[in-house]
XYZ file of C-alpha atoms in Angstrom:
669
model
C 30.055 -43.957 -17.408
C 28.759 -40.603 -18.170
C 25.680 -41.968 -20.100
C 24.542 -43.970 -17.101
C 24.839 -41.040 -14.705
C 23.144 -38.857 -16.977
C 20.141 -41.036 -17.029
C 20.012 -41.395 -13.344
C 20.232 -37.575 -12.999
C 17.484 -37.175 -15.471
C 15.263 -39.540 -13.552
C 15.866 -37.735 -10.266
C 15.157 -34.260 -11.808
C 11.787 -35.740 -13.171
C 10.857 -36.924 -9.723
C 12.027 -33.560 -8.177
C 9.730 -31.857 -10.705
C 6.788 -33.974 -9.667
C 7.187 -33.324 -6.100
C 7.656 -29.515 -6.261
C 5.621 -28.501 -9.330
C 2.521 -27.968 -7.178
C 4.097 -25.530 -4.890
C 5.247 -23.193 -7.630
C 2.618 -23.475 -10.284
C 1.247 -20.180 -9.593
C 4.468 -18.355 -10.350
C 4.518 -18.617 -14.094
C 3.137 -15.973 -16.446
C 0.508 -16.796 -18.915
C 1.987 -17.481 -22.335
C -1.236 -17.561 -24.393
C -4.007 -15.028 -25.038
C -6.720 -17.594 -24.550
C -5.350 -18.885 -21.252
C -4.669 -15.327 -19.995
C -8.327 -14.508 -20.638
C -9.410 -17.387 -18.707
C -7.083 -16.473 -15.779
C -8.399 -12.869 -16.057
C -12.015 -14.200 -15.959
C -11.245 -16.045 -12.985
C -9.707 -13.090 -11.122
C -12.550 -11.007 -12.407
C -15.131 -13.316 -10.990
C -13.354 -13.328 -7.487
C -13.567 -9.496 -7.513
C -17.014 -9.017 -9.195
C -19.015 -8.500 -5.829
C -16.770 -6.001 -4.395
C -16.436 -4.237 -7.706
C -20.340 -4.209 -8.042
C -20.558 -2.728 -4.485
C -18.063 -0.068 -5.267
C -19.779 0.881 -8.565
C -23.033 1.350 -6.880
C -21.116 3.482 -4.023
C -19.588 5.609 -6.675
C -22.815 6.047 -8.719
C -24.975 7.005 -5.774
C -22.547 9.010 -3.397
C -22.248 11.720 -5.967
C -26.056 12.457 -6.335
C -26.788 16.165 -5.541
C -29.480 17.437 -3.492
C -31.488 18.127 -6.559
C -31.678 14.464 -7.408
C -35.265 12.694 -6.883
C -36.373 9.193 -6.646
C -40.126 9.615 -7.687
C -39.834 6.752 -10.145
C -38.276 4.187 -7.597
C -40.111 5.361 -4.429
C -42.679 3.217 -2.579
C -45.195 4.931 -0.443
C -45.859 3.357 3.056
C -47.831 4.497 6.035
C -45.723 4.593 9.218
C -47.792 5.852 11.925
C -46.647 4.426 15.398
C -48.865 2.085 16.995
C -48.890 -0.338 19.947
C -49.124 -3.269 17.649
C -47.175 -6.337 18.747
C -43.784 -6.350 16.999
C -43.252 -9.259 14.561
C -40.332 -11.566 15.693
C -37.531 -11.717 13.241
C -36.095 -15.009 12.687
C -32.924 -16.121 10.939
C -33.193 -18.433 8.004
C -29.818 -19.735 6.666
C -31.420 -20.565 3.268
C -32.456 -17.157 2.285
C -29.303 -16.065 0.551
C -26.888 -18.031 -1.426
C -23.319 -17.631 0.109
C -19.906 -18.434 -1.089
C -17.963 -16.871 1.830
C -16.259 -19.719 4.039
C -14.364 -19.765 7.264
C -10.506 -19.687 6.955
C -8.293 -21.137 9.297
C -5.072 -19.173 9.850
C -2.413 -18.711 12.597
C -2.033 -15.089 11.432
C -5.245 -13.082 10.947
C -4.338 -9.465 9.939
C -7.874 -8.390 9.535
C -8.819 -9.266 13.078
C -8.420 -5.833 14.659
C -11.119 -6.158 17.401
C -11.050 -8.384 20.365
C -14.073 -10.424 21.405
C -15.983 -9.190 18.306
C -16.447 -10.172 14.746
C -14.618 -8.026 12.303
C -16.833 -7.502 9.121
C -15.493 -9.665 6.155
C -12.571 -11.026 8.164
C -13.066 -14.762 7.497
C -10.216 -15.860 9.489
C -11.473 -14.078 12.726
C -12.070 -16.680 15.299
C -14.716 -14.563 16.941
C -16.862 -15.180 13.757
C -19.184 -18.015 13.436
C -21.266 -19.191 10.571
C -24.128 -16.826 11.365
C -21.676 -13.760 11.050
C -20.488 -14.965 7.900
C -23.888 -14.638 6.253
C -23.679 -10.911 6.011
C -20.125 -10.932 4.738
C -19.955 -9.873 1.068
C -16.218 -11.078 0.570
C -13.312 -12.158 2.575
C -10.420 -9.874 3.137
C -6.909 -10.878 2.636
C -5.969 -12.614 5.878
C -2.262 -12.884 5.063
C 0.109 -11.130 2.751
C 1.241 -13.039 -0.347
C 5.078 -13.115 0.004
C 7.196 -13.637 -3.018
C 10.486 -12.145 -4.470
C 9.473 -9.973 -7.140
C 12.900 -10.398 -9.068
C 12.025 -14.049 -9.931
C 8.236 -14.844 -9.772
C 5.002 -13.392 -9.868
C 1.742 -14.305 -8.008
C -0.562 -13.370 -10.732
C -0.318 -12.657 -14.605
C 1.461 -9.626 -15.510
C 0.701 -9.974 -19.191
C -3.134 -9.037 -19.316
C -3.247 -8.320 -23.145
C -0.634 -9.341 -25.875
C -0.300 -6.631 -28.456
C 2.848 -7.913 -30.028
C 3.190 -9.956 -33.298
C 4.483 -12.866 -31.452
C 2.159 -15.610 -30.112
C 2.763 -16.589 -26.455
C 2.035 -20.068 -25.381
C 1.858 -21.452 -21.864
C 3.352 -24.818 -22.129
C 2.691 -26.387 -18.712
C 2.770 -25.617 -15.072
C 5.991 -27.624 -14.512
C 9.300 -26.873 -13.128
C 11.028 -26.639 -16.421
C 9.848 -24.872 -19.619
C 11.146 -23.909 -23.028
C 12.192 -20.203 -22.952
C 13.401 -19.980 -26.556
C 13.588 -22.204 -29.576
C 15.220 -21.786 -33.030
C 12.798 -23.835 -35.054
C 11.379 -22.523 -38.169
C 8.139 -20.523 -37.773
C 4.991 -22.728 -38.045
C 2.474 -19.983 -38.281
C 1.286 -17.843 -41.039
C -0.928 -14.872 -41.315
C -4.136 -14.696 -43.165
C -6.179 -11.533 -43.206
C -8.565 -12.265 -46.114
C -11.927 -11.333 -44.561
C -15.182 -11.000 -46.604
C -17.175 -8.597 -44.676
C -20.572 -7.954 -46.333
C -23.211 -7.941 -43.405
C -23.234 -6.465 -40.070
C -23.164 -9.903 -38.657
C -19.857 -10.495 -40.374
C -18.514 -7.316 -38.859
C -19.332 -8.458 -35.308
C -17.944 -11.920 -35.773
C -14.699 -10.531 -37.117
C -14.189 -8.045 -34.353
C -11.822 -9.614 -31.772
C -13.867 -10.479 -28.629
C -11.004 -10.261 -26.322
C -10.050 -6.596 -26.946
C -10.896 -3.748 -24.803
C -14.089 -1.922 -25.556
C -15.586 1.354 -24.818
C -18.336 1.412 -22.123
C -21.555 3.230 -22.985
C -22.086 6.328 -20.933
C -25.215 5.996 -19.014
C -27.528 8.464 -16.926
C -26.946 8.876 -13.206
C -27.979 5.550 -11.605
C -30.850 5.723 -9.345
C -30.976 3.186 -6.499
C -33.961 0.985 -6.447
C -35.400 -0.415 -3.186
C -35.307 -4.249 -3.332
C -36.859 -6.545 -0.832
C -35.653 -9.888 -2.256
C -33.099 -10.789 0.508
C -31.707 -10.063 3.861
C -29.163 -7.297 4.479
C -25.498 -8.044 3.424
C -22.369 -5.996 3.842
C -22.353 -3.137 1.383
C -26.079 -2.911 0.876
C -27.903 0.457 0.855
C -29.488 1.440 4.154
C -33.132 2.615 3.486
C -35.264 5.048 5.513
C -38.864 6.183 5.430
C -39.030 10.066 5.114
C -42.309 11.800 4.673
C -44.041 8.281 3.893
C -41.718 7.441 1.160
C -38.802 4.895 1.055
C -35.453 6.748 0.366
C -31.654 5.803 0.658
C -30.158 6.909 3.861
C -28.029 9.861 2.924
C -25.861 12.493 4.579
C -24.067 15.662 3.276
C -20.630 15.393 2.116
C -17.892 17.406 0.061
C -17.602 17.028 -3.616
C -15.374 18.915 -6.026
C -15.007 21.544 -3.300
C -15.018 21.447 0.505
C -18.637 22.604 0.472
C -21.478 20.255 1.602
C -23.040 20.057 -2.036
C -22.965 16.216 -2.519
C -24.708 13.399 -0.837
C -23.222 10.097 0.730
C -25.395 7.220 0.624
C -24.725 5.048 3.647
C -23.977 1.331 3.106
C -24.715 -1.398 5.629
C -21.655 -2.253 7.964
C -19.435 0.228 5.979
C -17.839 2.639 8.480
C -17.729 6.253 7.376
C -16.172 9.433 8.630
C -15.756 12.830 6.802
C -16.348 16.655 7.214
C -17.582 19.290 4.907
C -17.758 23.213 5.100
C -21.105 24.935 5.815
C -21.119 28.523 4.734
C -24.897 29.446 4.526
C -25.494 30.482 8.219
C -29.275 31.043 7.804
C -32.331 29.514 9.015
C -33.375 28.091 5.613
C -30.121 25.733 5.684
C -32.001 22.702 7.167
C -28.721 20.755 7.694
C -27.886 23.143 10.639
C -30.528 21.790 12.767
C -31.331 18.260 14.127
C -34.385 17.765 12.264
C -32.656 17.103 9.103
C -30.888 14.053 10.732
C -33.531 12.490 12.869
C -36.925 13.230 11.552
C -37.235 9.772 9.939
C -37.346 6.151 10.578
C -34.829 3.553 9.483
C -35.840 0.182 7.809
C -34.389 -2.704 9.973
C -34.696 -5.406 7.151
C -36.134 -4.785 3.780
C -37.555 -8.082 3.154
C -39.866 -7.596 6.428
C -41.384 -4.362 5.049
C -41.958 -6.069 1.628
C -43.812 -9.010 3.172
C -46.308 -7.002 5.238
C -46.642 -3.480 4.479
C -45.782 -2.565 0.891
C -48.715 -4.710 -0.548
C -51.084 -3.325 1.844
C -50.765 0.478 2.035
C -53.266 0.983 4.777
C -51.119 -1.183 7.100
C -49.349 0.588 9.941
C -45.506 -0.196 10.298
C -44.493 -1.312 13.651
C -41.348 0.212 15.510
C -39.354 -2.978 15.103
C -39.546 -2.638 11.179
C -39.713 1.090 10.801
C -37.199 1.994 13.542
C -37.198 5.652 15.107
C -33.841 6.997 16.033
C -32.764 7.598 19.758
C -31.224 11.267 20.109
C -28.451 12.496 22.325
C -27.198 16.207 22.366
C -23.699 16.789 23.460
C -21.778 20.136 24.232
C -18.353 20.593 23.081
C -17.592 16.804 23.487
C -19.075 13.349 22.639
C -18.670 12.305 26.346
C -20.964 14.953 27.673
C -24.516 14.330 26.360
C -28.011 14.351 27.312
C -31.399 13.816 25.691
C -32.638 17.578 25.788
C -31.435 20.489 23.985
C -32.474 24.110 23.222
C -33.811 25.161 19.867
C -31.401 26.538 17.448
C -31.746 29.611 15.300
C -29.545 31.961 13.193
C -29.572 35.741 13.048
C -27.384 38.350 11.386
C -24.770 35.564 10.336
C -24.502 34.125 13.917
C -26.073 30.753 14.804
C -26.860 29.522 18.302
C -27.465 25.727 19.287
C -26.804 24.396 15.808
C -25.474 21.069 14.678
C -21.571 21.098 14.207
C -21.277 17.413 14.163
C -23.453 14.209 13.779
C -22.378 10.691 14.762
C -24.634 7.555 14.137
C -24.190 4.425 16.250
C -26.017 1.592 14.288
C -26.481 -1.518 16.496
C -26.988 -4.541 14.219
C -27.440 -8.440 14.247
C -25.648 -9.214 10.865
C -28.016 -10.372 8.257
C -31.210 -10.250 10.310
C -30.886 -6.384 10.283
C -30.664 -3.366 12.371
C -31.541 -3.299 16.102
C -31.279 0.253 16.948
C -29.898 3.585 15.749
C -28.542 6.202 18.259
C -27.765 9.703 16.894
C -25.434 12.102 18.730
C -25.378 15.662 17.922
C -22.576 17.958 18.721
C -24.333 21.376 19.455
C -22.540 24.712 19.429
C -22.640 28.307 18.501
C -20.885 29.770 15.373
C -20.404 32.980 13.748
C -18.580 32.187 10.502
C -18.098 29.102 8.066
C -17.309 25.827 9.835
C -16.696 22.222 9.115
C -19.462 20.096 9.909
C -18.389 16.516 11.297
C -20.181 13.253 10.275
C -19.390 9.742 11.321
C -21.202 6.377 11.030
C -20.180 3.345 13.161
C -21.485 -0.042 13.680
C -21.620 -2.540 16.495
C -22.909 -6.131 16.973
C -25.961 -6.526 19.125
C -23.980 -9.072 21.254
C -20.837 -6.902 21.633
C -19.278 -7.210 25.106
C -18.058 -3.658 25.590
C -15.939 -4.902 28.726
C -14.014 -7.375 26.738
C -13.991 -5.763 23.286
C -11.111 -3.584 22.249
C -9.784 -2.134 18.900
C -6.342 -3.250 18.114
C -3.727 -1.339 16.137
C -2.705 -4.238 13.947
C -2.491 -7.920 14.030
C 0.416 -8.864 14.122
C 2.233 -5.608 14.510
C 1.116 -2.012 14.148
C -0.505 -0.668 10.926
C 0.140 2.834 9.638
C -2.550 5.234 10.925
C -3.427 3.110 13.899
C -3.095 4.649 17.467
C -0.179 3.838 19.833
C -1.304 1.539 22.798
C 0.055 2.462 26.338
C -0.332 0.834 29.701
C 1.010 1.605 33.182
C 3.693 -0.351 35.244
C 2.306 -1.782 38.510
C 4.760 -3.550 40.899
C 3.693 -6.057 43.527
C 5.356 -5.107 46.635
C 5.045 -8.727 48.055
C 6.784 -10.660 45.304
C 8.115 -7.755 43.320
C 6.440 -8.883 40.186
C 6.070 -6.311 37.451
C 2.771 -6.183 35.557
C 1.369 -3.739 33.021
C -2.337 -2.618 33.604
C -4.443 -1.511 30.608
C -7.227 0.966 31.067
C -9.591 1.286 28.018
C -10.598 4.766 28.820
C -6.945 6.013 28.583
C -5.330 3.413 26.233
C -3.824 5.551 23.603
C -0.738 7.933 23.540
C -2.207 11.411 23.188
C -1.035 14.947 22.810
C -2.691 18.399 23.732
C -4.604 19.936 20.934
C -6.015 23.555 20.283
C -9.398 24.649 20.452
C -10.779 27.182 17.777
C -9.218 30.097 19.780
C -5.909 28.439 20.125
C -6.244 27.660 23.770
C -5.446 23.986 24.824
C -8.605 21.863 24.830
C -9.368 20.771 28.491
C -11.256 17.548 27.304
C -10.309 16.204 23.944
C -6.684 15.349 23.031
C -5.027 14.469 19.755
C -4.367 10.668 19.346
C -0.811 9.914 17.899
C -1.195 7.453 14.963
C 1.529 5.054 13.923
C 3.987 6.569 11.335
C 2.734 10.256 11.536
C 5.167 12.860 12.137
C 3.253 15.875 13.538
C 3.873 19.201 15.390
C 1.014 20.547 17.574
C 0.726 24.046 19.386
C -1.741 25.359 21.900
C -1.715 27.954 24.550
C -2.180 27.900 28.226
C -3.500 30.855 30.303
C -3.378 31.547 34.050
C -5.399 34.489 35.433
C -3.960 35.860 38.627
C -4.648 38.568 41.143
C -1.301 38.657 42.951
C 1.726 37.733 41.000
C 4.467 35.788 42.937
C 6.576 32.598 42.571
C 3.668 30.435 43.313
C 1.978 31.824 40.275
C 4.742 30.686 38.034
C 4.693 27.122 39.810
C 0.971 26.856 39.094
C 1.692 27.826 35.471
C 4.322 25.137 34.986
C 2.107 22.654 36.607
C -0.736 23.372 34.235
C 1.616 23.435 31.323
C 2.961 19.826 32.283
C -0.659 18.626 32.831
C -1.439 19.367 29.247
C 1.846 17.939 28.062
C 2.007 14.683 30.126
C -1.425 14.318 31.835
C 0.183 14.005 35.276
C 2.043 10.931 34.344
C 5.241 12.551 35.874
C 3.770 12.888 39.548
C 6.257 11.934 41.909
C 8.837 11.018 39.269
C 12.265 12.155 40.324
C 14.519 9.812 38.340
C 14.308 8.781 34.672
C 13.887 5.134 35.368
C 10.697 5.772 37.763
C 8.538 6.708 34.634
C 5.787 4.010 34.548
C 4.134 4.565 31.231
C 4.890 1.717 28.696
C 3.941 1.213 25.077
C 2.749 -2.042 23.424
C 5.273 -3.318 21.167
C 2.937 -4.699 18.484
C -0.299 -3.142 19.237
C -1.745 -6.460 19.887
C -0.836 -7.354 23.397
C -1.490 -10.873 24.863
C 0.177 -10.775 28.220
C 0.391 -8.216 30.933
C 4.040 -8.586 31.798
C 6.733 -6.514 30.364
C 7.640 -8.927 27.513
C 4.978 -7.445 25.065
C 5.686 -3.862 26.424
C 8.451 -1.291 26.083
C 9.103 1.471 28.733
C 9.020 5.184 27.482
C 12.379 6.486 28.231
C 12.968 10.034 29.409
C 15.828 12.035 28.509
C 15.590 13.854 31.779
C 13.099 14.904 34.371
C 12.116 18.674 34.220
C 13.252 20.470 37.233
C 10.628 21.759 39.452
C 12.479 24.806 40.583
C 10.367 27.710 39.014
C 10.845 31.311 40.361
C 9.121 34.612 39.643
C 10.241 38.133 39.557
C 8.431 41.425 39.176
C 10.715 43.827 37.402
C 9.294 47.329 36.715
C 6.119 46.709 34.725
C 6.818 43.185 33.683
C 6.024 39.727 35.196
C 8.794 37.188 34.581
C 8.844 33.301 35.277
C 12.293 31.557 35.347
C 12.698 27.925 34.455
C 9.547 26.957 32.542
C 9.490 23.902 30.417
C 7.166 24.484 27.379
C 7.959 21.885 24.883
C 8.482 18.085 24.471
C 9.422 15.793 21.705
C 8.598 12.067 21.189
C 10.942 9.806 19.309
C 9.475 6.470 18.242
C 11.752 3.791 16.650
C 9.977 0.897 14.799
C 10.993 -1.993 12.753
C 9.405 -4.318 10.171
C 8.360 -7.634 11.504
C 10.943 -10.315 11.316
C 8.368 -12.985 10.963
C 7.683 -14.072 7.337
C 3.915 -13.928 7.486
C 3.403 -10.219 6.663
C 4.932 -7.333 4.909
C 2.943 -4.233 6.220
C 3.083 -4.625 10.007
C 5.671 -3.116 12.425
C 6.825 -3.486 15.987
C 7.814 -0.515 18.130
C 11.323 -1.144 19.610
C 11.617 2.167 21.570
C 10.007 5.539 22.572
C 11.805 8.374 24.053
C 10.703 11.714 25.400
C 12.853 14.707 25.232
C 12.054 18.081 27.159
C 13.088 21.461 26.016
C 15.462 23.370 28.074
C 14.114 25.685 30.611
C 13.202 29.171 29.437
C 12.453 32.471 30.925
C 9.300 34.185 29.717
C 7.945 37.685 30.786
C 4.597 39.526 30.319
C 3.694 43.120 30.575
C 1.672 43.877 33.736
C -1.826 45.057 33.519
C -1.853 48.778 34.283
C -5.502 49.569 33.983
C -7.932 49.823 36.884
C -9.588 46.571 37.990
C -7.781 44.661 35.307
C -6.556 41.048 35.561
C -3.107 39.854 34.862
C -2.943 36.779 32.708
C 0.087 34.564 32.271
C -0.033 32.915 28.829
C 2.407 30.597 27.263
C 2.509 28.473 24.165
C 3.196 24.699 24.478
C 4.698 22.768 21.405
C 4.793 18.992 20.937
C 6.705 17.041 18.182
C 6.416 13.483 17.212
C 9.006 11.787 14.939
C 8.907 8.126 13.794
C 12.296 6.528 13.021
C 12.303 3.320 10.799
C 15.346 1.317 12.016
C 14.613 -1.787 9.955
C 17.536 -3.606 8.542
C 17.459 -4.393 4.795
C 16.343 -7.923 3.977
C 18.901 -10.559 3.172
C 17.990 -13.341 0.685
C 19.744 -16.664 1.281
C 19.650 -19.248 -1.467
C 19.902 -22.994 -0.307
C 22.242 -25.207 -2.159
C 20.792 -27.808 -4.331
C 20.226 -31.516 -3.215
C 22.841 -33.938 -3.182
C 22.688 -36.927 -5.656
C 24.340 -40.161 -4.153
C 24.869 -42.599 -6.826
C 26.314 -45.916 -6.002
C 27.812 -47.804 -8.932
C 27.763 -51.626 -9.129
C 31.082 -53.515 -8.505
C 31.374 -54.558 -12.186
C 30.616 -51.158 -13.538
C 34.308 -50.705 -15.034
C 34.421 -54.487 -16.200
C 33.752 -53.698 -19.966
C 36.673 -51.289 -20.160
C 39.124 -53.228 -18.114
C 38.353 -56.628 -19.644
C 39.764 -55.621 -23.069
C 42.921 -54.286 -21.607
C 45.966 -56.361 -21.903
C 47.907 -54.850 -18.967
C 46.079 -54.402 -15.671
C 47.763 -52.599 -13.014
C 47.052 -53.435 -9.450
C 45.651 -49.830 -8.910
C 43.184 -50.356 -11.796
C 42.319 -53.786 -10.509
C 41.401 -52.254 -7.053
C 39.004 -49.771 -8.616
C 37.202 -52.376 -10.529
C 36.710 -54.382 -7.469
C 35.736 -51.668 -5.081
C 32.300 -50.051 -4.897
C 32.310 -46.302 -5.162
C 30.027 -43.567 -4.079
C 29.821 -40.625 -6.487
C 28.392 -37.358 -5.018
C 27.223 -34.766 -7.607
C 26.290 -31.418 -6.350
C 23.509 -29.591 -8.159
C 22.088 -26.275 -7.571
C 18.599 -25.077 -8.586
C 17.609 -21.565 -8.623
C-alpha cells in the first residue's frame, strides 16, 4: 500500500516541480565559480552603459579651472549671419538602441503628468521617438522578495573557500549536502619558465588592480545624436568646450567645475569669497557669453571641415537672458552693470538657473538663463540649477507628482482647496498649480520673514523654522496689536483661516498619495485643526512699554503616514492624516521709543514645527498550506492481502469491496 502511494506522490511532486520551477528559478544562488562569473558578466552588461556615463561624470566634474583642452579643441567660426537655418530631421537609424517600451500597471518613475520622464520606459507619455534619447530604463517596479528565504541575485560573487560550489539546476529541489567520498584532488605542479606561462597561470577571474591614469579630458565627438548623459558642448572664443559651471569640491568654495550632461538635472551651491572685480563668476558674462551646440553631428557635417563657414543660430545657439531681483518670479531682460568696491559688490550674480528646452535625440531648441541679481558685502553661497523641458510640453496639463504610487521621501506635500456646490451639496477639491504645495514662512538674510518665497515642506523631513515679523507704528493702540496678529497669521497660514470660526470649516486638504486622479475627497485628507486661534487681541501702554495680549506666534504640523498596503512597492507611502496645533496665546511687550522723531516697531518671532509620524503596522507573513493529494484506490487494491487469509471478517470484506479516497496533506515551504 505504501509503495504505490509513494510512487503517486513522487509523480505529483515532479509535475509540481515542472509547473512552478520557472517562477522561482531566479531565487537560487550560484553554486559554481564559472557560472557565477557568467551571471556577473550579465549583470555588468546590463549596467555598463550607466557605469560608463557615471565614470565620465566623475572624471570630468572634478577638473579644476586650471585644466585646459588645447589638444582636444576644434576651432570654428561663429559669426552670426542671416543664413537660412538648416532643417533638423529625425532619423531612427542613426543610433543603435536596446531600450524598449515596458508595459506596467504601476510605473514608479512616472513623476510628471502629460510629459515623458527621461529613462522611464513604462511612462505612457513616452513614445518610440522619446525612447531614442534614453540611456537605460529605470526600475519601474520594486523587486519584492522575503530576504529570509530567497535572493533576487547572486550574493556569492567570488568563492575564496577551499570548497567547490556547484549549481545543480534551476529546479524546485536540489541537493544541499551529501556524504559521498571526495571526487576532487589538488594539483599545483606548475612549470613556469616564461612570461607567457605566468600570464596563463594567473587566475583570470580574480580581482585585479586598475591602472592609475591621468585626468580624463573629454573629447568632442560628432558620430551620433544626443543621448541622455552626453556632454553638452558650447563654443567660447571660437573653441569647442564642455559646458561647465562652478561647484564645490573638498571644501565649500567654488573651486571645482561641473560638466553639464544632457537631460541630467543638477542643483548645487558653492561659496564665493573673492568679492573683487577680477572674479569673473560674479558677473553675467561668465554664464552667457557663449553659444551652445544644439546637436554635435550637425556641426560636424557642415562647419568643422570648412573652417571659414559661418555657424547659423540654429546650430550654434545663443542664450536668452533674464535678470531677476530677489525672486525667480520677478524678471526682465535688462539690468544694471555690476561692480565691486572695498569688499562690497553691487548688481552681481547670486544665482544662475538654466532652462534648456530640448527635443530628445534631435537636440536642444533653446536655452534660457535666469540671473538672480543682488548686492553683497560678505562671502555668500552662489546658487546653480539646470532643468530640462520637452519642446512639446503642455504646461497647462503638466505637473510634477510627489510619487507614483504614494509619496517618496524628499518630495513636496500636495494640497488642494475644498469647494462645495451649493445646488447639490457636492464636495470637490480644486487644485491650483501656482499654490500646490504645503509651505512655511522662511527667513531672509536679516532674519525677517520673506514676503515672496516660502519653504516647501518635503515628505519625511522633520524641521523647525524661525523668522521675525515687524510692524512700524506711529500711534500705538489695540488696533496695532490686531494688525500685528494679522500679519503673523498671514505668514503662518497664508490667509487660509479667513472666515474660519470652527475647526471643521477649514478647507485645505492634502493629497493622500501625491498622485491624485480624482477631484473628490476620496483621494484627499482634510487638515485637522486642534483649535481656531482667538481673534481677541488687546494692547496696553504701561509706563514706557508697549504690550500686546493674546498673540499666537507658533504652529506645529503633525503628519501621519503609512507604507502602502499594495504589494507593488516598498518605498512609497500614503498620508493618513495632517493636524495643526497652534501655540497658546502669549503676552509680548516692547520698550517704547524715547528719542525725538523715532518710530516704534513691534517685532515678534514666529516659529513653525513639522513632525512626521510613521504609523505603519508591521508586515505579517502568511504561508499557505500545501496542496491536497486526492488518491483513489481501485476496488481490488487489498485483494492480494485478503485472499491469503483463512478468516475473513465481515468488516474486512467490506473494506475490500468499497472504494476509498485517501487525502494526504503536504506542505511545501
